[in-house]
mmCIF file of C-alpha atoms in Angstrom:
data_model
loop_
_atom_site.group_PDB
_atom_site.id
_atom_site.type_symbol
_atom_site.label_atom_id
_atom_site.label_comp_id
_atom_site.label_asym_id
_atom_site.label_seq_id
_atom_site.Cartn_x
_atom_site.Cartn_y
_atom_site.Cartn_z
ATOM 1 C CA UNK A 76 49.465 204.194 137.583
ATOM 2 C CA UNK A 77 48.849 206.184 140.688
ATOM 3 C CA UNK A 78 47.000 209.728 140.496
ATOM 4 C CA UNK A 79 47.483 212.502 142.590
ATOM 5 C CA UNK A 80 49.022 210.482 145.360
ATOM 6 C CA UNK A 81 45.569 208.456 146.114
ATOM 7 C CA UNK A 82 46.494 205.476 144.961
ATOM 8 C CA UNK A 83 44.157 204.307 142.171
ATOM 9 C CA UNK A 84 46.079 201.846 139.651
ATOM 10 C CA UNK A 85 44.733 200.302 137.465
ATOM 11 C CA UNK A 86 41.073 199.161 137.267
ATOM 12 C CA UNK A 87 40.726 199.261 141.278
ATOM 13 C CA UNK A 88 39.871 202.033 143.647
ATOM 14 C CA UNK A 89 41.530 202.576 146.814
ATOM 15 C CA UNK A 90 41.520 205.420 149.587
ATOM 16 C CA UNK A 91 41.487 206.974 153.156
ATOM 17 C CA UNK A 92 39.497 208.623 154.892
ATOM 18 C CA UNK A 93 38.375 210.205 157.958
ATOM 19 C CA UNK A 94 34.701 208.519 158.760
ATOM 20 C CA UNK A 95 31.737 210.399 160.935
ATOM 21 C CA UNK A 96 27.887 208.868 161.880
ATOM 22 C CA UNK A 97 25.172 210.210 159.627
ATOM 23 C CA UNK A 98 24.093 212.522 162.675
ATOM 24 C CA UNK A 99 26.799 214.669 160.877
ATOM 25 C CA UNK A 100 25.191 215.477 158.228
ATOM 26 C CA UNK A 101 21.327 215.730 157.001
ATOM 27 C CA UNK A 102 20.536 212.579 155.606
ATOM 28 C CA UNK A 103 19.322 210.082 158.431
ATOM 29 C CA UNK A 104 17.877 207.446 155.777
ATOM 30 C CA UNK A 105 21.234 206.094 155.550
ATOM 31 C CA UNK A 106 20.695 204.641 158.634
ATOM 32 C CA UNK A 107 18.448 202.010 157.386
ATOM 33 C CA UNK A 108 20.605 200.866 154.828
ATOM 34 C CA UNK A 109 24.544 200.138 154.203
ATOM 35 C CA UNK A 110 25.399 202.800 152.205
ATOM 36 C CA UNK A 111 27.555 205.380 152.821
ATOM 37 C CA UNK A 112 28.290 208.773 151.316
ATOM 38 C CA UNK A 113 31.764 209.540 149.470
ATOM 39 C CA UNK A 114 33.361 213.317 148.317
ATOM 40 C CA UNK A 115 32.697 214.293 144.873
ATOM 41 C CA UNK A 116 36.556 213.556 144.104
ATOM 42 C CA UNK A 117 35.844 209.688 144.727
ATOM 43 C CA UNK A 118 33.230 209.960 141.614
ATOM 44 C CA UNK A 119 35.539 211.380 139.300
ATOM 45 C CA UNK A 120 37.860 208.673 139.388
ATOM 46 C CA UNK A 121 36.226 205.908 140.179
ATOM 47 C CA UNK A 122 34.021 207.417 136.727
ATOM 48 C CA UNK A 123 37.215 207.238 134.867
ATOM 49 C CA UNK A 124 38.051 203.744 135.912
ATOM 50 C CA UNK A 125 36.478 200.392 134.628
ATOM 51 C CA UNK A 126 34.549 199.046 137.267
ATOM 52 C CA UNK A 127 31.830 196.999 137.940
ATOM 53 C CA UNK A 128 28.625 198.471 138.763
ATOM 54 C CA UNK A 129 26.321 198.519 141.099
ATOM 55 C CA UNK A 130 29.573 200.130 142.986
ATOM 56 C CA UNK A 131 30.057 197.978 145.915
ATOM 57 C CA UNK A 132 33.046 198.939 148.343
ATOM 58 C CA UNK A 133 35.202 197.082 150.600
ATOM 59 C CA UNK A 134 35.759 198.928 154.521
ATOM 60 C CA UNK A 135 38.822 197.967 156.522
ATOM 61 C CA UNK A 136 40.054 199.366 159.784
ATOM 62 C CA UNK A 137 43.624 198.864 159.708
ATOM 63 C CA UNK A 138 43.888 199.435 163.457
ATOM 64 C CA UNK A 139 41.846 196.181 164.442
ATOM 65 C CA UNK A 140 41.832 194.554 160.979
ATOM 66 C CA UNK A 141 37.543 194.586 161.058
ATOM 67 C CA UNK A 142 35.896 194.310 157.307
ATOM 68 C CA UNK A 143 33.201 194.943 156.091
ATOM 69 C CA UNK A 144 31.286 196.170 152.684
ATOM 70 C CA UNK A 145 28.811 198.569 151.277
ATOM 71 C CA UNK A 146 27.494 200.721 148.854
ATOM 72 C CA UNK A 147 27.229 204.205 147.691
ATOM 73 C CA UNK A 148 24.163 206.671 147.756
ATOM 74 C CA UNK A 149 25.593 210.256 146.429
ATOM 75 C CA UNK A 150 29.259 211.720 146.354
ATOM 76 C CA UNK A 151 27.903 214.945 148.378
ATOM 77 C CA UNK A 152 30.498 214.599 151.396
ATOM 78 C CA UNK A 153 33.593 216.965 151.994
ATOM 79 C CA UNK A 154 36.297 215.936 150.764
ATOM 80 C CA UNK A 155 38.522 213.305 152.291
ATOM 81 C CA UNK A 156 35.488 212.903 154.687
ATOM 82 C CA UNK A 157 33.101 209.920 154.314
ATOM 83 C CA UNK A 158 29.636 209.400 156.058
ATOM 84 C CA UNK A 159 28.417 206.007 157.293
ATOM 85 C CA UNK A 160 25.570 204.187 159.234
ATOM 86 C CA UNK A 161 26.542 204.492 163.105
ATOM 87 C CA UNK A 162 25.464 200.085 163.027
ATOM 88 C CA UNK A 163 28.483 199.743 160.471
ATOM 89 C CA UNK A 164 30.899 201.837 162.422
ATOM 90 C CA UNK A 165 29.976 199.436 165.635
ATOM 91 C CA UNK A 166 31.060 196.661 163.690
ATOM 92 C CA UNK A 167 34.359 198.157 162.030
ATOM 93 C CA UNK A 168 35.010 198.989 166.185
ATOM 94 C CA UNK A 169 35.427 203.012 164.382
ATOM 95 C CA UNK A 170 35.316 206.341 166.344
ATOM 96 C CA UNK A 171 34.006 209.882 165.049
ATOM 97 C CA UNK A 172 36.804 210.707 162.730
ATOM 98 C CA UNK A 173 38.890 207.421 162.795
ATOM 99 C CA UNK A 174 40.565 206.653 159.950
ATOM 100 C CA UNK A 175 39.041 203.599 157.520
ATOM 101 C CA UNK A 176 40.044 201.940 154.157
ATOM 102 C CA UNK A 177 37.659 202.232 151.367
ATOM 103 C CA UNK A 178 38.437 199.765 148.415
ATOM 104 C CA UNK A 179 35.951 198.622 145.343
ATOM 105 C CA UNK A 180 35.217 195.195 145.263
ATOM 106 C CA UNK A 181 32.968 192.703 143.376
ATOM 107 C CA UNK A 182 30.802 190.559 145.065
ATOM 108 C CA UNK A 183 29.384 187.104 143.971
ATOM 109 C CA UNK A 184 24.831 186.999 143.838
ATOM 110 C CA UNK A 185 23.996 185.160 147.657
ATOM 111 C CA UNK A 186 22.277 182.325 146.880
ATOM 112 C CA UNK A 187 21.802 181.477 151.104
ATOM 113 C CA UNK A 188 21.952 184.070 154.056
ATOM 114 C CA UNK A 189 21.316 182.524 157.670
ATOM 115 C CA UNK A 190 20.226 185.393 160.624
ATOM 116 C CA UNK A 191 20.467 185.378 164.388
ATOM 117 C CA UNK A 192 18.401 188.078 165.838
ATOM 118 C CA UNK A 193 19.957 189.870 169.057
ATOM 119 C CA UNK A 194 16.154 189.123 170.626
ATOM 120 C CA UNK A 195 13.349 187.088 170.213
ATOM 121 C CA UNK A 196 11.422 190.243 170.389
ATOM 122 C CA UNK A 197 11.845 190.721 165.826
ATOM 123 C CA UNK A 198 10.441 186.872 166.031
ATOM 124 C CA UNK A 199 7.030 188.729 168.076
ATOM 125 C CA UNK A 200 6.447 191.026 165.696
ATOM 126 C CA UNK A 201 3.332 190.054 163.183
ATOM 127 C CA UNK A 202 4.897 189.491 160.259
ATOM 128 C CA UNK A 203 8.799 189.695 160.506
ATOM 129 C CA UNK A 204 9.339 188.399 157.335
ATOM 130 C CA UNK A 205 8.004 191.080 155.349
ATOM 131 C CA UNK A 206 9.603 193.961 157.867
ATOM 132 C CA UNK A 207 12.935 192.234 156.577
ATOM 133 C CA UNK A 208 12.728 192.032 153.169
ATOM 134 C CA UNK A 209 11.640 195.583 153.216
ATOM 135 C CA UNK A 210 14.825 196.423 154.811
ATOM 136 C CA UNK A 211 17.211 194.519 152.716
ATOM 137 C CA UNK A 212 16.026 196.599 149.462
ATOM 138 C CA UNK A 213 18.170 199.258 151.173
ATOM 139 C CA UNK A 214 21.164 197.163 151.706
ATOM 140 C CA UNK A 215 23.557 195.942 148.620
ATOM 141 C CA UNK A 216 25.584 193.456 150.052
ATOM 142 C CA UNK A 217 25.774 191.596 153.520
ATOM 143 C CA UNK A 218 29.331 190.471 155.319
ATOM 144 C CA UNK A 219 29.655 187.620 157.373
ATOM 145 C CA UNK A 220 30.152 188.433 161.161
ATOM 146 C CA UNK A 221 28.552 192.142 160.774
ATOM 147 C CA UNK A 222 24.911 192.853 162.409
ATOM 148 C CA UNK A 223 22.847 194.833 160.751
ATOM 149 C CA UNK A 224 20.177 197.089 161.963
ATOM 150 C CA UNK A 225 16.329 197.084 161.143
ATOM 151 C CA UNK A 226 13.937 199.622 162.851
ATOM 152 C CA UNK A 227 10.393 199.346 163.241
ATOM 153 C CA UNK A 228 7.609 201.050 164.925
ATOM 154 C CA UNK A 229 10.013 203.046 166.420
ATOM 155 C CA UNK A 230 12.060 200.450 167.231
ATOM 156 C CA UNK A 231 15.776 199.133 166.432
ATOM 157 C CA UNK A 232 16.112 195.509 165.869
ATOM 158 C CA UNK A 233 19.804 193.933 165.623
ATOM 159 C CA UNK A 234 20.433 190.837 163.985
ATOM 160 C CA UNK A 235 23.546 189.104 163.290
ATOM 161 C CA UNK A 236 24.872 187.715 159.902
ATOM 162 C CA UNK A 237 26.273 184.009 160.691
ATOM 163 C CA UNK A 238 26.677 182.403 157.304
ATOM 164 C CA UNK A 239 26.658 183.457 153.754
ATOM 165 C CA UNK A 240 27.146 181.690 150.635
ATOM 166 C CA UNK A 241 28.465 181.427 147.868
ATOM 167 C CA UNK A 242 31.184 183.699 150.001
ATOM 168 C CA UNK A 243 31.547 185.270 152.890
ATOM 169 C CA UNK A 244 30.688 188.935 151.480
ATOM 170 C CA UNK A 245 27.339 188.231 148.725
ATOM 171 C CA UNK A 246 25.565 190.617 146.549
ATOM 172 C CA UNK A 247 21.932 191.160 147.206
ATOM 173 C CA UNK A 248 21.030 193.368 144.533
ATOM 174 C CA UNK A 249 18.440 191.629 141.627
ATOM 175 C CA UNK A 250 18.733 188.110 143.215
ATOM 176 C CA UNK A 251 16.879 185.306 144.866
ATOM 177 C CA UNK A 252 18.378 184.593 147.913
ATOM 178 C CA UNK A 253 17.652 181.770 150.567
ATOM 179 C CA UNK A 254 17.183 183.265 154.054
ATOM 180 C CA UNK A 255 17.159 181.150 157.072
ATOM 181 C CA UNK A 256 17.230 182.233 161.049
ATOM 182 C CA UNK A 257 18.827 180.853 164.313
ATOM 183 C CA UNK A 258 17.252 180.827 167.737
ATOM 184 C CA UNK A 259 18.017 184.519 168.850
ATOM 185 C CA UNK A 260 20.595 184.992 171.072
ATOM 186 C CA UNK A 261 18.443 185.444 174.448
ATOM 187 C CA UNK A 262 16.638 182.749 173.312
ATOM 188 C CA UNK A 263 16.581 179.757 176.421
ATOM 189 C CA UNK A 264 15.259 176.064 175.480
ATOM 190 C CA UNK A 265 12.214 176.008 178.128
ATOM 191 C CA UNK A 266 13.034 173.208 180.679
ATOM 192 C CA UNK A 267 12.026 170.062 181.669
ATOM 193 C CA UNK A 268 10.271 169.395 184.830
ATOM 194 C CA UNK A 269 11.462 167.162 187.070
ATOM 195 C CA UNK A 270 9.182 164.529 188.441
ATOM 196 C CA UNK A 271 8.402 164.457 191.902
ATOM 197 C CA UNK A 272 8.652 161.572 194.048
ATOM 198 C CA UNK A 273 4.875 161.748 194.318
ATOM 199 C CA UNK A 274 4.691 161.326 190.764
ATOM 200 C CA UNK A 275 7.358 158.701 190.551
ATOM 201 C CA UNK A 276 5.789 156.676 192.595
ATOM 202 C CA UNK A 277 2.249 157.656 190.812
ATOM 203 C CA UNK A 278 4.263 156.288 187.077
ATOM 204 C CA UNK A 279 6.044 152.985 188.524
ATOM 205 C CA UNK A 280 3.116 151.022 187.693
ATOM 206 C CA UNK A 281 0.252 148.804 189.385
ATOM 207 C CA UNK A 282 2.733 147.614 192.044
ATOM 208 C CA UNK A 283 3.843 151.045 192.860
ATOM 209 C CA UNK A 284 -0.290 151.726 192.848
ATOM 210 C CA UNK A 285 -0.372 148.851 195.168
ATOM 211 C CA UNK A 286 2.144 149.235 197.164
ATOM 212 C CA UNK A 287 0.752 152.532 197.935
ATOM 213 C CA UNK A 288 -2.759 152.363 198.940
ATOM 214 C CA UNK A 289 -3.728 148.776 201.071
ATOM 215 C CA UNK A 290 -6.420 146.237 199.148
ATOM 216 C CA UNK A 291 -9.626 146.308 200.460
ATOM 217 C CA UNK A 292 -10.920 144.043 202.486
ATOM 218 C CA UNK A 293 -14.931 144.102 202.608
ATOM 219 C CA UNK A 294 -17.024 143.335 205.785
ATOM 220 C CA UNK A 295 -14.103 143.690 207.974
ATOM 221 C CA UNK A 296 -15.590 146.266 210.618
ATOM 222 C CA UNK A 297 -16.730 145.440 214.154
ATOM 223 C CA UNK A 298 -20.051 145.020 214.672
ATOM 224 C CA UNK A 299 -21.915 147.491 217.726
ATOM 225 C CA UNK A 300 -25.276 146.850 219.317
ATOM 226 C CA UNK A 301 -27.717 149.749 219.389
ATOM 227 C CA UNK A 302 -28.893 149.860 222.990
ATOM 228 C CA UNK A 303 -25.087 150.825 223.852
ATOM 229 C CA UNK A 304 -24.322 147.272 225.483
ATOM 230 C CA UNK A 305 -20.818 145.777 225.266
ATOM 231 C CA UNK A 306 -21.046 142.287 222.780
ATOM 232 C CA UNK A 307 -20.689 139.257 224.318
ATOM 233 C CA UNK A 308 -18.795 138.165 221.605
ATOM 234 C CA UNK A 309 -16.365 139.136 218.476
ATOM 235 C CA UNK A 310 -17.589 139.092 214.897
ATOM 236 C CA UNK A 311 -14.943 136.447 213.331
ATOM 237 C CA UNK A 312 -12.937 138.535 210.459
ATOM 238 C CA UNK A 313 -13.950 138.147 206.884
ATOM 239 C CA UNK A 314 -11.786 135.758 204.707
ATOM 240 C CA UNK A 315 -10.751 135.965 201.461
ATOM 241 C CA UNK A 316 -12.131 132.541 200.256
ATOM 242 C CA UNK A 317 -15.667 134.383 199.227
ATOM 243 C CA UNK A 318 -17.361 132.775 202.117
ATOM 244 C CA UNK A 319 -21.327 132.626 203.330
ATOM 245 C CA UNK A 320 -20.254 135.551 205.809
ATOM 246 C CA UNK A 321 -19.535 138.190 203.004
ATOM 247 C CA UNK A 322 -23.141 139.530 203.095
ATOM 248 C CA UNK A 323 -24.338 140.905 206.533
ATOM 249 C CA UNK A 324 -27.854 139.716 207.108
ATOM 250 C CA UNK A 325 -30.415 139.593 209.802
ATOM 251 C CA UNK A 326 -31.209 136.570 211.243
ATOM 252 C CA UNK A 327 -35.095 135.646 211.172
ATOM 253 C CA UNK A 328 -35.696 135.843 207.769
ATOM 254 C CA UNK A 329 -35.474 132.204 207.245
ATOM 255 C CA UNK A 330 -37.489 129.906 209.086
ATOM 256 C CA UNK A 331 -36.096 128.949 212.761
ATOM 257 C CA UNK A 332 -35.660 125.450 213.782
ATOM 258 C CA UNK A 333 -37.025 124.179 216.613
ATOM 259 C CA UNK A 334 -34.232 124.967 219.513
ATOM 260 C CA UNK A 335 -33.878 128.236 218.314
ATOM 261 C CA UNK A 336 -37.602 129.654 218.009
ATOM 262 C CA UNK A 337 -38.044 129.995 221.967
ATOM 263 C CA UNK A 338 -34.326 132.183 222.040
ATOM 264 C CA UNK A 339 -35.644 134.183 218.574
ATOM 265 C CA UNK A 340 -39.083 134.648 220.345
ATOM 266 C CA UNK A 341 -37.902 135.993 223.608
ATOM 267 C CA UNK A 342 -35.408 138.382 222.126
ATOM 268 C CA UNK A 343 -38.269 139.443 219.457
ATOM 269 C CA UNK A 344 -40.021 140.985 222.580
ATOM 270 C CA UNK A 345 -36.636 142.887 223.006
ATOM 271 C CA UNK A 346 -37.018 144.722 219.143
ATOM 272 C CA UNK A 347 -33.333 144.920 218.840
ATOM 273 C CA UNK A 348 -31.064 144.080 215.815
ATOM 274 C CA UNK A 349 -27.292 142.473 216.100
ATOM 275 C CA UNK A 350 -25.155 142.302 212.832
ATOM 276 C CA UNK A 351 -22.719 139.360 212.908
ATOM 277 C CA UNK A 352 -22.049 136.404 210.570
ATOM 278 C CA UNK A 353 -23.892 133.540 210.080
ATOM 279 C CA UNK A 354 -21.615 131.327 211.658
ATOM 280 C CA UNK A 355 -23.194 132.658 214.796
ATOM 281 C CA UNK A 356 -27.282 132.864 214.076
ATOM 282 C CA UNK A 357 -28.056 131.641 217.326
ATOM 283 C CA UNK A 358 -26.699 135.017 218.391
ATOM 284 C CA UNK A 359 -28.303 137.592 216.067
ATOM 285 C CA UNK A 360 -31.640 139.312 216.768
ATOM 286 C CA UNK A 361 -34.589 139.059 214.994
ATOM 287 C CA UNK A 362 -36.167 142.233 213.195
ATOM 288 C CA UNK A 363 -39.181 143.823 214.169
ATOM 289 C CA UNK A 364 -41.417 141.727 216.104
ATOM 290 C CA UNK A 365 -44.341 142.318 213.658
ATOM 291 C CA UNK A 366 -42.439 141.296 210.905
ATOM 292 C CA UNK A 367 -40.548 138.405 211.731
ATOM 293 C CA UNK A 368 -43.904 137.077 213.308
ATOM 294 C CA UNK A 369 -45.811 136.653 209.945
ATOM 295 C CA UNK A 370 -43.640 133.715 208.825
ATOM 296 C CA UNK A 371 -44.115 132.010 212.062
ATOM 297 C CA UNK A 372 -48.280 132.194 211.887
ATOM 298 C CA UNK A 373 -48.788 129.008 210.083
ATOM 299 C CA UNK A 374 -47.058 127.176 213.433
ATOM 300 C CA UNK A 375 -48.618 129.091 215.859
ATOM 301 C CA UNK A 376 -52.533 128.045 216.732
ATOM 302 C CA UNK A 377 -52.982 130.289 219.829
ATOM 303 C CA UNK A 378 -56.479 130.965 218.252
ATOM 304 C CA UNK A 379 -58.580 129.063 216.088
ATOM 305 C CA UNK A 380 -59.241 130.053 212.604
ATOM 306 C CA UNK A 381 -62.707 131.300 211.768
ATOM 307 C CA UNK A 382 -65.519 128.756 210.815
ATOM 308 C CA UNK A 383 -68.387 129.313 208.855
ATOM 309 C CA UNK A 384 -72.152 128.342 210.534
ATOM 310 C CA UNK A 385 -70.365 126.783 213.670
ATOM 311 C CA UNK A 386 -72.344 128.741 216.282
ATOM 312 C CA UNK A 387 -74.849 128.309 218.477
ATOM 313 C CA UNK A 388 -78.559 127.851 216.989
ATOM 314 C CA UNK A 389 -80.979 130.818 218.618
ATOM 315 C CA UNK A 390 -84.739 130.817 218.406
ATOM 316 C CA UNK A 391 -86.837 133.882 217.767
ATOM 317 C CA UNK A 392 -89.291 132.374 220.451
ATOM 318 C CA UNK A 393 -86.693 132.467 222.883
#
């Protein structure tokens, strides 16, 4: 049965209208929320109808086929005028004054909800889980595909609606709903740095390592005299065998033999010192004449020790 040419039959409620922002009109709360605000005339019949309540309606713009849902907050709107959240004509794709579809609907309890904020700036503030559920109380239902808006400190956050269940339009009013969030959509993976050759090199393991840097080979240097003069001979090279010649000493620290004691005692008068290998003693210096003479005392009898009462015998007389 159709009244007054506005099309209600039956148990359902369905109308046009012309649809402005709430700038239009003093009531700038409805921006937080999804409700809208309907003529007078809408009350009366939807009143006389039997309808589930809380009244939830159904938006469609016939010109790009967008839908979306909301509730009611007072019936204090001219007639065949309806007032709206500027977010919720965004996603119907409405003008000031377009015309939109209002239909009432009834909406299954959400059980999940999954969000995508537009920035990871709502994931920065301290405690964006209780900013959102203090926003929701305002909203009735949520749509799949629509973004709502939530301000704080002065700010407006957007985030997108990606999934809903049990449908694609739920009920939000007096239930216990399951809310999950996406990465937002500026949201970039951080990536991974790419080793250097330095660093390859650094992780190939111990035959990269040596490879890279040459073994060391001890006792390998040349040996210089310290008056300045050339040597009459080169130090042989150190092998790897773990040789006598590993350990640089200087010769005279042992006990000479017998050929070698005149050539140690004349170059002893010299005070120089010559590092080579032992191979070669006959051509290393001594060390400091006073030092390397001690262990040659015993051998040496250049004066005759001290003996008790061996002098001459002198009379007082004279």
């Amino acid at each position: 049965m159709f009244f007054d040419g506005y099309g209600y039959h039956g148990t359902s409620f369905e109308q046009t209208y012309r649809c402005y922002p709430a700038s239009f009109i003093d009531k700038p709360q409805i921006e937080n929320g999804d409700k809208i605000i309907m003529p007078p005339s809408a009350l009366d019949r939807l009143a006389s109808l039997h309808i589930d309540y809380p009244m939830l309606f159904e938006l469609r713009n016939a010109a790009t086929e967008r839908v979306s849902h909301c509730g009611v907050l007072e019936f204090i709107a001219e007639e065949g005028m309806i007032y709206m959240p500027y977010w919720m004509m965004e996603n119907l794709l409405l003008q000031e004054g377009d015309i939109v579809r209002v239909k009432n609907v009834t909406l299954p309890k959400g059980t999940y909800v999954k969000l995508q904020p537009h920035t990871k700036d709502f994931l920065e503030i301290s405690n964006p889980k209780a900013i959102l559920e203090t926003t929701l109380r305002n909203f009735s239902c949520l749509t799949t595909g629509d973004s709502i808006m939530v301000a704080y400190n002065n700010k407006k956050y957007y985030i997108d609606i990606i999934e809903t269940k049990p449908s694609n339009a739920i009920s939000i009013i007096e239930t216990d709903c399951e809310v999950d969030f996406a990465p937002p959509l500026d949201y970039k993976e951080p990536e991974k740095p790419t080793p250097s050759p330095a660093s390859s090199n650094a992780l190939g393991g111990p035959e990269a390592s040596e490879n890279a840097q040459p073994k060391f080979n001890p006792f390998s240097g040349v040996g210089r005299r310290l008056d300045g003069k050339p040597m009459k001979y080169q130090p042989s090279p150190a092998s790897s065998s773990g040789s006598n010649d590993k350990r640089p000493e200087v010769s005279g620290g042992a006990q000479p033999s017998s050929g070698s004691s005149s050539q140690g005692a004349s170059r002893q008068s010299q005070g120089k010192l010559v590092f080579g290998s032992n191979q070669n003693r006959t051509r290393e210096t001594q060390k400091e004449p006073s030092k390397e003479t001690k262990p040659e005392e015993p051998e040496k009898k250049e004066e005759p020790k001290f003996q008790a009462f061996t002098g001459k015998k002198y009379s007082l007389k004279g």
